[in-house]
Amino acid sequence: MVIKVIAFGSIAEITGKDFSANASDLDTLKSNLIDQFPILAERKFAIAVNQKLVNENYIFTENDTVALMPPYSGG
Amino acid sequence: MKQYNPRYARHYSLKDFGMEGQQKLAQAKILVVGAGGLGCPVLQYLVASGIGQIGIVDDDIVSVSNLQRQVLYSTEDIGRDKVTVAKDKLHQLNPEIKINSFKVRIDTSNALVLFSDYDVIVDCTDNFASRYLINDACFLLKKPLIFGAIHQYEGQVAVFNVADANGNSTNYRNLFPIPPNPLEVSDCNEAGVLGVLPGIIGLFQATEVIKLLTGIGEVIVNKLMTFSILNYQSFIVEILINDSVTALIPKDEMSFQATDYHWFCGMGTYGIQEIDAAVFFEKIKIPNTAVIDVREVGELPKVDFETIQIPLSNFAENLPQIYSDTIILFCQSGKRSLKAAQILFEKWGHSKKISHLKSGIITLQEIKNE
């Protein structure tokens, strides 16, 4: 399943801002990304699929958009 | 209905706002925590708009590197308390507003008391310990919280503890249940920030305050907006309620006051003294004090006092170089020196006095420039 990934803030500095990925579900996507960018395992970020926050695994359908959003602290 | 005030003429003539909207602003009490990059525009526009009462909380002084984005302050204000300068300037802007200033750092002993006097809290702070503390205090008090945060060229805005049409409300923990480790994030000092960014994000926060008070438009309840100033793209995601994270919030006033947010945010400073620039210059004069620069060899700026250089990258191997029982560590921004302090504390515990320069060598430069 080809999905679109958008990364923000410090996560984008690791993965790049937007890219396509191939994964059947969110857990697989996460573990693929961690294989590719091991430092991601230590980072905390929220994940949204199609602009809704998800807290559990999620089975993708074609063209889903996944957003990786780290917390910002600056003020 | 109050009498016509020409100051607000453009509000009165605004469709769906009018005298009635202005009256709602006049009756509101808003507390702005943090008078920095976000706080300055929030304060200026809320005071200009005619909010009845504004509280400002900040314990910092104006420094030269603030002036690039903290537009309430001028060059001549360097070294003065931010809350004092802010109150003066805001009073000149609109003397009809009651402004209360609190020169304190928000903590678990003062947050609940301060917040309970206000209708809406605006989070303009610059660190996770304060952000989680403010979130939890607002959750306990059921106070609307207008959240804003920035990173380099992007900002986040959200409104918490306000119910949507279904009666559901969310808070920061629904988004980020636990804080990141301090080593995985950078602040404005380190990562840099384009000066206009907090202006834009702060004005989104001020706009949400006004919308919430007057009922115009749609408040971004249960949503997080991320806005990029590089392409003006905004990305809005829906935040879902997750009861398991609500359980992470202290359940009452007592457990809130017993929570150590610095520790919780991984800034575990137990046993390690954090010192600021003024204290640093005093302490390094004390005989038999080891002042250790944990930056890598060749990092600038150089310092003009006596130091031992032990870079963090091979810190653990070089501990035998430290004989003194009083140790002061410093680095560029205070992160590496904290890490080094933690290494020392693990090895020596309370047998040596360990302190580190909290915001790094940058703050020393600022003191010297003042």
mmCIF file of C-alpha atoms in Angstrom, chain B residues 147-370:
data_model
loop_
_atom_site.group_PDB
_atom_site.id
_atom_site.type_symbol
_atom_site.label_atom_id
_atom_site.label_comp_id
_atom_site.label_asym_id
_atom_site.label_seq_id
_atom_site.Cartn_x
_atom_site.Cartn_y
_atom_site.Cartn_z
ATOM 1 C CA PHE B 147 -1.583 26.878 23.586
ATOM 2 C CA GLY B 148 1.106 28.147 21.226
ATOM 3 C CA ALA B 149 4.629 26.875 20.552
ATOM 4 C CA ILE B 150 7.267 27.481 17.922
ATOM 5 C CA HIS B 151 10.174 25.720 16.262
ATOM 6 C CA GLN B 152 12.402 27.480 13.723
ATOM 7 C CA TYR B 153 9.919 28.285 10.925
ATOM 8 C CA GLU B 154 6.812 26.486 12.228
ATOM 9 C CA GLY B 155 4.344 26.978 15.018
ATOM 10 C CA GLN B 156 1.612 24.987 16.749
ATOM 11 C CA VAL B 157 -1.659 26.402 18.083
ATOM 12 C CA ALA B 158 -4.415 24.634 20.001
ATOM 13 C CA VAL B 159 -7.240 25.361 22.452
ATOM 14 C CA PHE B 160 -7.615 22.969 25.358
ATOM 15 C CA ASN B 161 -10.270 22.340 28.011
ATOM 16 C CA VAL B 162 -13.015 23.842 25.891
ATOM 17 C CA ALA B 163 -15.905 21.512 25.046
ATOM 18 C CA ASP B 164 -16.939 20.930 21.424
ATOM 19 C CA ALA B 165 -20.574 20.527 20.307
ATOM 20 C CA ASN B 166 -20.585 16.992 21.744
ATOM 21 C CA GLY B 167 -19.334 18.160 25.114
ATOM 22 C CA ASN B 168 -15.864 16.690 24.585
ATOM 23 C CA SER B 169 -12.682 18.513 25.474
ATOM 24 C CA THR B 170 -9.026 17.583 25.139
ATOM 25 C CA ASN B 171 -5.740 18.710 26.623
ATOM 26 C CA TYR B 172 -2.037 18.712 25.682
ATOM 27 C CA ARG B 173 -1.570 15.195 27.075
ATOM 28 C CA ASN B 174 -3.979 13.815 24.467
ATOM 29 C CA LEU B 175 -1.489 15.032 21.911
ATOM 30 C CA PHE B 176 1.770 14.319 23.690
ATOM 31 C CA PRO B 177 1.103 12.130 26.759
ATOM 32 C CA ILE B 178 4.660 12.381 28.056
ATOM 33 C CA PRO B 179 7.348 14.969 27.365
ATOM 34 C CA PRO B 180 10.350 14.346 25.159
ATOM 35 C CA ASN B 181 13.770 13.926 26.663
ATOM 36 C CA PRO B 182 15.552 17.308 26.805
ATOM 37 C CA LEU B 183 18.318 15.930 24.637
ATOM 38 C CA GLU B 184 15.936 15.221 21.760
ATOM 39 C CA VAL B 185 14.589 18.760 21.535
ATOM 40 C CA SER B 186 16.091 22.144 21.009
ATOM 41 C CA ASP B 187 14.879 25.531 22.182
ATOM 42 C CA CYS B 188 15.006 28.931 20.465
ATOM 43 C CA ASN B 189 18.474 29.605 21.900
ATOM 44 C CA GLU B 190 19.871 26.585 20.206
ATOM 45 C CA ALA B 191 17.702 25.932 17.165
ATOM 46 C CA GLY B 192 17.181 29.572 16.271
ATOM 47 C CA VAL B 193 13.895 31.166 15.301
ATOM 48 C CA LEU B 194 12.953 33.684 12.625
ATOM 49 C CA GLY B 195 11.873 36.794 14.557
ATOM 50 C CA VAL B 196 8.483 37.138 12.849
ATOM 51 C CA LEU B 197 7.367 33.582 13.683
ATOM 52 C CA PRO B 198 6.334 34.148 17.326
ATOM 53 C CA GLY B 199 4.553 37.307 16.120
ATOM 54 C CA ILE B 200 2.392 35.263 13.767
ATOM 55 C CA ILE B 201 1.784 32.357 16.138
ATOM 56 C CA GLY B 202 1.159 34.711 19.077
ATOM 57 C CA LEU B 203 -1.477 36.510 17.028
ATOM 58 C CA PHE B 204 -3.184 33.201 16.286
ATOM 59 C CA GLN B 205 -3.330 32.702 20.061
ATOM 60 C CA ALA B 206 -4.691 36.215 20.664
ATOM 61 C CA THR B 207 -7.271 35.607 17.917
ATOM 62 C CA GLU B 208 -8.396 32.370 19.581
ATOM 63 C CA VAL B 209 -8.809 34.232 22.897
ATOM 64 C CA ILE B 210 -11.038 36.834 21.232
ATOM 65 C CA LYS B 211 -13.044 34.207 19.330
ATOM 66 C CA LEU B 212 -13.535 32.172 22.488
ATOM 67 C CA LEU B 213 -14.714 35.185 24.497
ATOM 68 C CA THR B 214 -17.018 36.667 21.885
ATOM 69 C CA GLY B 215 -18.311 33.555 20.143
ATOM 70 C CA ILE B 216 -17.335 34.663 16.638
ATOM 71 C CA GLY B 217 -16.059 32.081 14.142
ATOM 72 C CA GLU B 218 -14.884 28.623 15.107
ATOM 73 C CA VAL B 219 -12.427 28.183 17.927
ATOM 74 C CA ILE B 220 -9.939 25.424 17.058
ATOM 75 C CA VAL B 221 -11.220 23.185 19.814
ATOM 76 C CA ASN B 222 -9.861 19.616 19.854
ATOM 77 C CA LYS B 223 -7.577 20.387 16.946
ATOM 78 C CA LEU B 224 -3.904 21.159 16.539
ATOM 79 C CA MET B 225 -2.870 23.598 13.856
ATOM 80 C CA THR B 226 0.694 23.550 12.580
ATOM 81 C CA PHE B 227 1.587 26.584 10.503
ATOM 82 C CA SER B 228 4.689 27.046 8.362
ATOM 83 C CA ILE B 229 5.885 30.545 7.533
ATOM 84 C CA LEU B 230 7.967 29.182 4.654
ATOM 85 C CA ASN B 231 4.969 28.336 2.479
ATOM 86 C CA TYR B 232 1.988 29.539 4.586
ATOM 87 C CA GLN B 233 0.646 26.010 4.703
ATOM 88 C CA SER B 234 -1.443 25.152 7.697
ATOM 89 C CA PHE B 235 -2.029 21.568 8.713
ATOM 90 C CA ILE B 236 -4.911 20.908 11.089
ATOM 91 C CA VAL B 237 -5.344 17.556 12.823
ATOM 92 C CA GLU B 238 -8.175 16.394 15.015
ATOM 93 C CA ILE B 239 -7.145 15.449 18.556
ATOM 94 C CA LEU B 240 -8.951 12.437 19.966
ATOM 95 C CA ILE B 241 -9.857 11.932 23.593
ATOM 96 C CA ASN B 242 -7.794 9.220 25.144
ATOM 97 C CA ASP B 243 -8.844 8.528 28.722
ATOM 98 C CA SER B 244 -5.697 6.589 29.510
ATOM 99 C CA VAL B 245 -3.598 9.742 29.181
ATOM 100 C CA THR B 246 -5.908 11.787 31.356
ATOM 101 C CA ALA B 247 -4.889 9.378 34.116
ATOM 102 C CA LEU B 248 -1.343 10.785 33.814
ATOM 103 C CA ILE B 249 -2.507 14.151 35.154
ATOM 104 C CA PRO B 250 -2.263 14.648 38.924
ATOM 105 C CA LYS B 251 -5.717 13.898 40.272
ATOM 106 C CA ASP B 252 -6.015 16.767 42.733
ATOM 107 C CA GLU B 253 -4.368 19.895 44.053
ATOM 108 C CA MET B 254 -2.194 17.998 46.506
ATOM 109 C CA SER B 255 -0.737 15.560 44.018
ATOM 110 C CA PHE B 256 -0.248 18.435 41.550
ATOM 111 C CA GLN B 257 1.803 20.324 44.119
ATOM 112 C CA ALA B 258 3.849 17.203 44.808
ATOM 113 C CA THR B 259 4.728 16.722 41.123
ATOM 114 C CA ASP B 260 8.247 17.688 40.071
ATOM 115 C CA TYR B 261 7.769 18.858 36.478
ATOM 116 C CA HIS B 262 11.462 19.456 35.907
ATOM 117 C CA TRP B 263 12.164 15.881 36.829
ATOM 118 C CA PHE B 264 9.160 14.662 34.849
ATOM 119 C CA CYS B 265 10.500 16.439 31.776
ATOM 120 C CA GLY B 266 13.788 14.633 32.114
ATOM 121 C CA MET B 267 15.495 17.715 33.418
ATOM 122 C CA GLY B 268 16.435 15.579 36.403
ATOM 123 C CA THR B 269 18.366 18.107 38.407
ATOM 124 C CA TYR B 270 18.053 16.345 41.732
ATOM 125 C CA GLY B 271 21.352 16.901 43.527
ATOM 126 C CA ILE B 272 22.572 19.235 40.784
ATOM 127 C CA GLN B 273 22.434 22.969 41.284
ATOM 128 C CA GLU B 274 21.386 25.031 38.275
ATOM 129 C CA ILE B 275 22.934 28.489 38.306
ATOM 130 C CA ASP B 276 22.432 31.601 36.197
ATOM 131 C CA ALA B 277 25.072 33.931 34.794
ATOM 132 C CA ALA B 278 25.244 36.297 37.794
ATOM 133 C CA VAL B 279 25.690 33.433 40.283
ATOM 134 C CA PHE B 280 28.173 31.800 37.921
ATOM 135 C CA PHE B 281 30.508 34.808 37.955
ATOM 136 C CA GLU B 282 30.332 34.885 41.779
ATOM 137 C CA LYS B 283 30.961 31.173 42.212
ATOM 138 C CA ILE B 284 33.934 30.833 39.907
ATOM 139 C CA LYS B 285 35.840 33.292 42.147
ATOM 140 C CA ILE B 286 35.649 30.884 45.096
ATOM 141 C CA PRO B 287 39.047 29.146 45.567
ATOM 142 C CA ASN B 288 39.374 25.432 44.774
ATOM 143 C CA THR B 289 36.432 25.484 42.407
ATOM 144 C CA ALA B 290 36.865 23.485 39.204
ATOM 145 C CA VAL B 291 35.244 25.323 36.291
ATOM 146 C CA ILE B 292 34.820 22.775 33.526
ATOM 147 C CA ASP B 293 34.093 23.580 29.887
ATOM 148 C CA VAL B 294 32.411 20.495 28.410
ATOM 149 C CA ARG B 295 32.289 21.884 24.871
ATOM 150 C CA GLU B 296 34.341 20.249 22.154
ATOM 151 C CA VAL B 297 37.842 21.591 21.494
ATOM 152 C CA GLY B 298 37.789 24.760 19.391
ATOM 153 C CA GLU B 299 34.157 25.743 20.036
ATOM 154 C CA LEU B 300 33.597 29.486 20.229
ATOM 155 C CA PRO B 301 33.281 31.838 22.026
ATOM 156 C CA LYS B 302 36.434 31.519 24.081
ATOM 157 C CA VAL B 303 36.172 32.516 27.736
ATOM 158 C CA ASP B 304 38.474 34.795 29.707
ATOM 159 C CA PHE B 305 38.470 32.925 33.017
ATOM 160 C CA GLU B 306 40.376 29.821 34.031
ATOM 161 C CA THR B 307 38.754 26.549 32.965
ATOM 162 C CA ILE B 308 39.505 22.875 32.540
ATOM 163 C CA GLN B 309 38.320 21.590 29.185
ATOM 164 C CA ILE B 310 36.817 18.104 29.207
ATOM 165 C CA PRO B 311 34.573 17.654 26.139
ATOM 166 C CA LEU B 312 31.361 15.736 26.799
ATOM 167 C CA SER B 313 32.279 13.287 24.021
ATOM 168 C CA ASN B 314 35.016 11.772 26.224
ATOM 169 C CA PHE B 315 33.880 13.088 29.568
ATOM 170 C CA ALA B 316 33.470 9.802 31.431
ATOM 171 C CA GLU B 317 37.048 8.709 30.600
ATOM 172 C CA ASN B 318 38.538 11.945 31.915
ATOM 173 C CA LEU B 319 36.914 12.176 35.322
ATOM 174 C CA PRO B 320 40.246 11.515 37.143
ATOM 175 C CA GLN B 321 41.293 14.992 35.968
ATOM 176 C CA ILE B 322 38.805 16.499 38.433
ATOM 177 C CA TYR B 323 40.248 16.843 41.943
ATOM 178 C CA SER B 324 38.127 19.632 43.340
ATOM 179 C CA ASP B 325 35.066 19.007 45.494
ATOM 180 C CA THR B 326 33.255 22.007 44.050
ATOM 181 C CA ILE B 327 32.551 21.656 40.368
ATOM 182 C CA ILE B 328 30.883 24.077 37.975
ATOM 183 C CA LEU B 329 30.125 22.856 34.468
ATOM 184 C CA PHE B 330 29.212 24.888 31.436
ATOM 185 C CA CYS B 331 28.666 24.477 27.698
ATOM 186 C CA GLN B 332 27.031 26.477 24.913
ATOM 187 C CA SER B 333 23.369 26.254 25.946
ATOM 188 C CA GLY B 334 23.227 24.280 29.198
ATOM 189 C CA LYS B 335 22.237 20.895 27.804
ATOM 190 C CA ARG B 336 25.622 19.224 27.617
ATOM 191 C CA SER B 337 26.636 20.645 30.990
ATOM 192 C CA LEU B 338 23.488 19.125 32.531
ATOM 193 C CA LYS B 339 24.333 15.773 30.960
ATOM 194 C CA ALA B 340 27.909 16.034 32.318
ATOM 195 C CA ALA B 341 26.528 16.995 35.742
ATOM 196 C CA GLN B 342 24.322 13.905 35.697
ATOM 197 C CA ILE B 343 27.377 11.749 34.922
ATOM 198 C CA LEU B 344 29.244 13.308 37.860
ATOM 199 C CA PHE B 345 26.264 12.936 40.170
ATOM 200 C CA GLU B 346 25.925 9.255 39.309
ATOM 201 C CA LYS B 347 29.583 8.764 40.202
ATOM 202 C CA TRP B 348 29.959 10.995 43.250
ATOM 203 C CA GLY B 349 26.416 11.701 44.466
ATOM 204 C CA HIS B 350 26.328 14.307 47.212
ATOM 205 C CA SER B 351 30.024 13.914 48.085
ATOM 206 C CA LYS B 352 30.872 16.758 45.692
ATOM 207 C CA LYS B 353 29.054 20.013 45.059
ATOM 208 C CA ILE B 354 27.993 19.918 41.423
ATOM 209 C CA SER B 355 26.442 22.845 39.636
ATOM 210 C CA HIS B 356 25.989 23.776 35.999
ATOM 211 C CA LEU B 357 25.336 27.005 34.118
ATOM 212 C CA LYS B 358 21.671 26.627 33.245
ATOM 213 C CA SER B 359 21.373 28.436 29.928
ATOM 214 C CA GLY B 360 24.968 28.108 28.850
ATOM 215 C CA ILE B 361 27.678 30.462 27.798
ATOM 216 C CA ILE B 362 25.215 32.470 25.686
ATOM 217 C CA THR B 363 23.866 34.017 28.904
ATOM 218 C CA LEU B 364 27.378 35.007 30.011
ATOM 219 C CA GLN B 365 27.849 36.900 26.761
ATOM 220 C CA GLU B 366 24.553 38.689 27.278
ATOM 221 C CA ILE B 367 25.470 39.819 30.797
ATOM 222 C CA LYS B 368 28.772 41.166 29.468
ATOM 223 C CA ASN B 369 27.074 43.050 26.663
ATOM 224 C CA GLU B 370 24.697 44.777 29.042
#
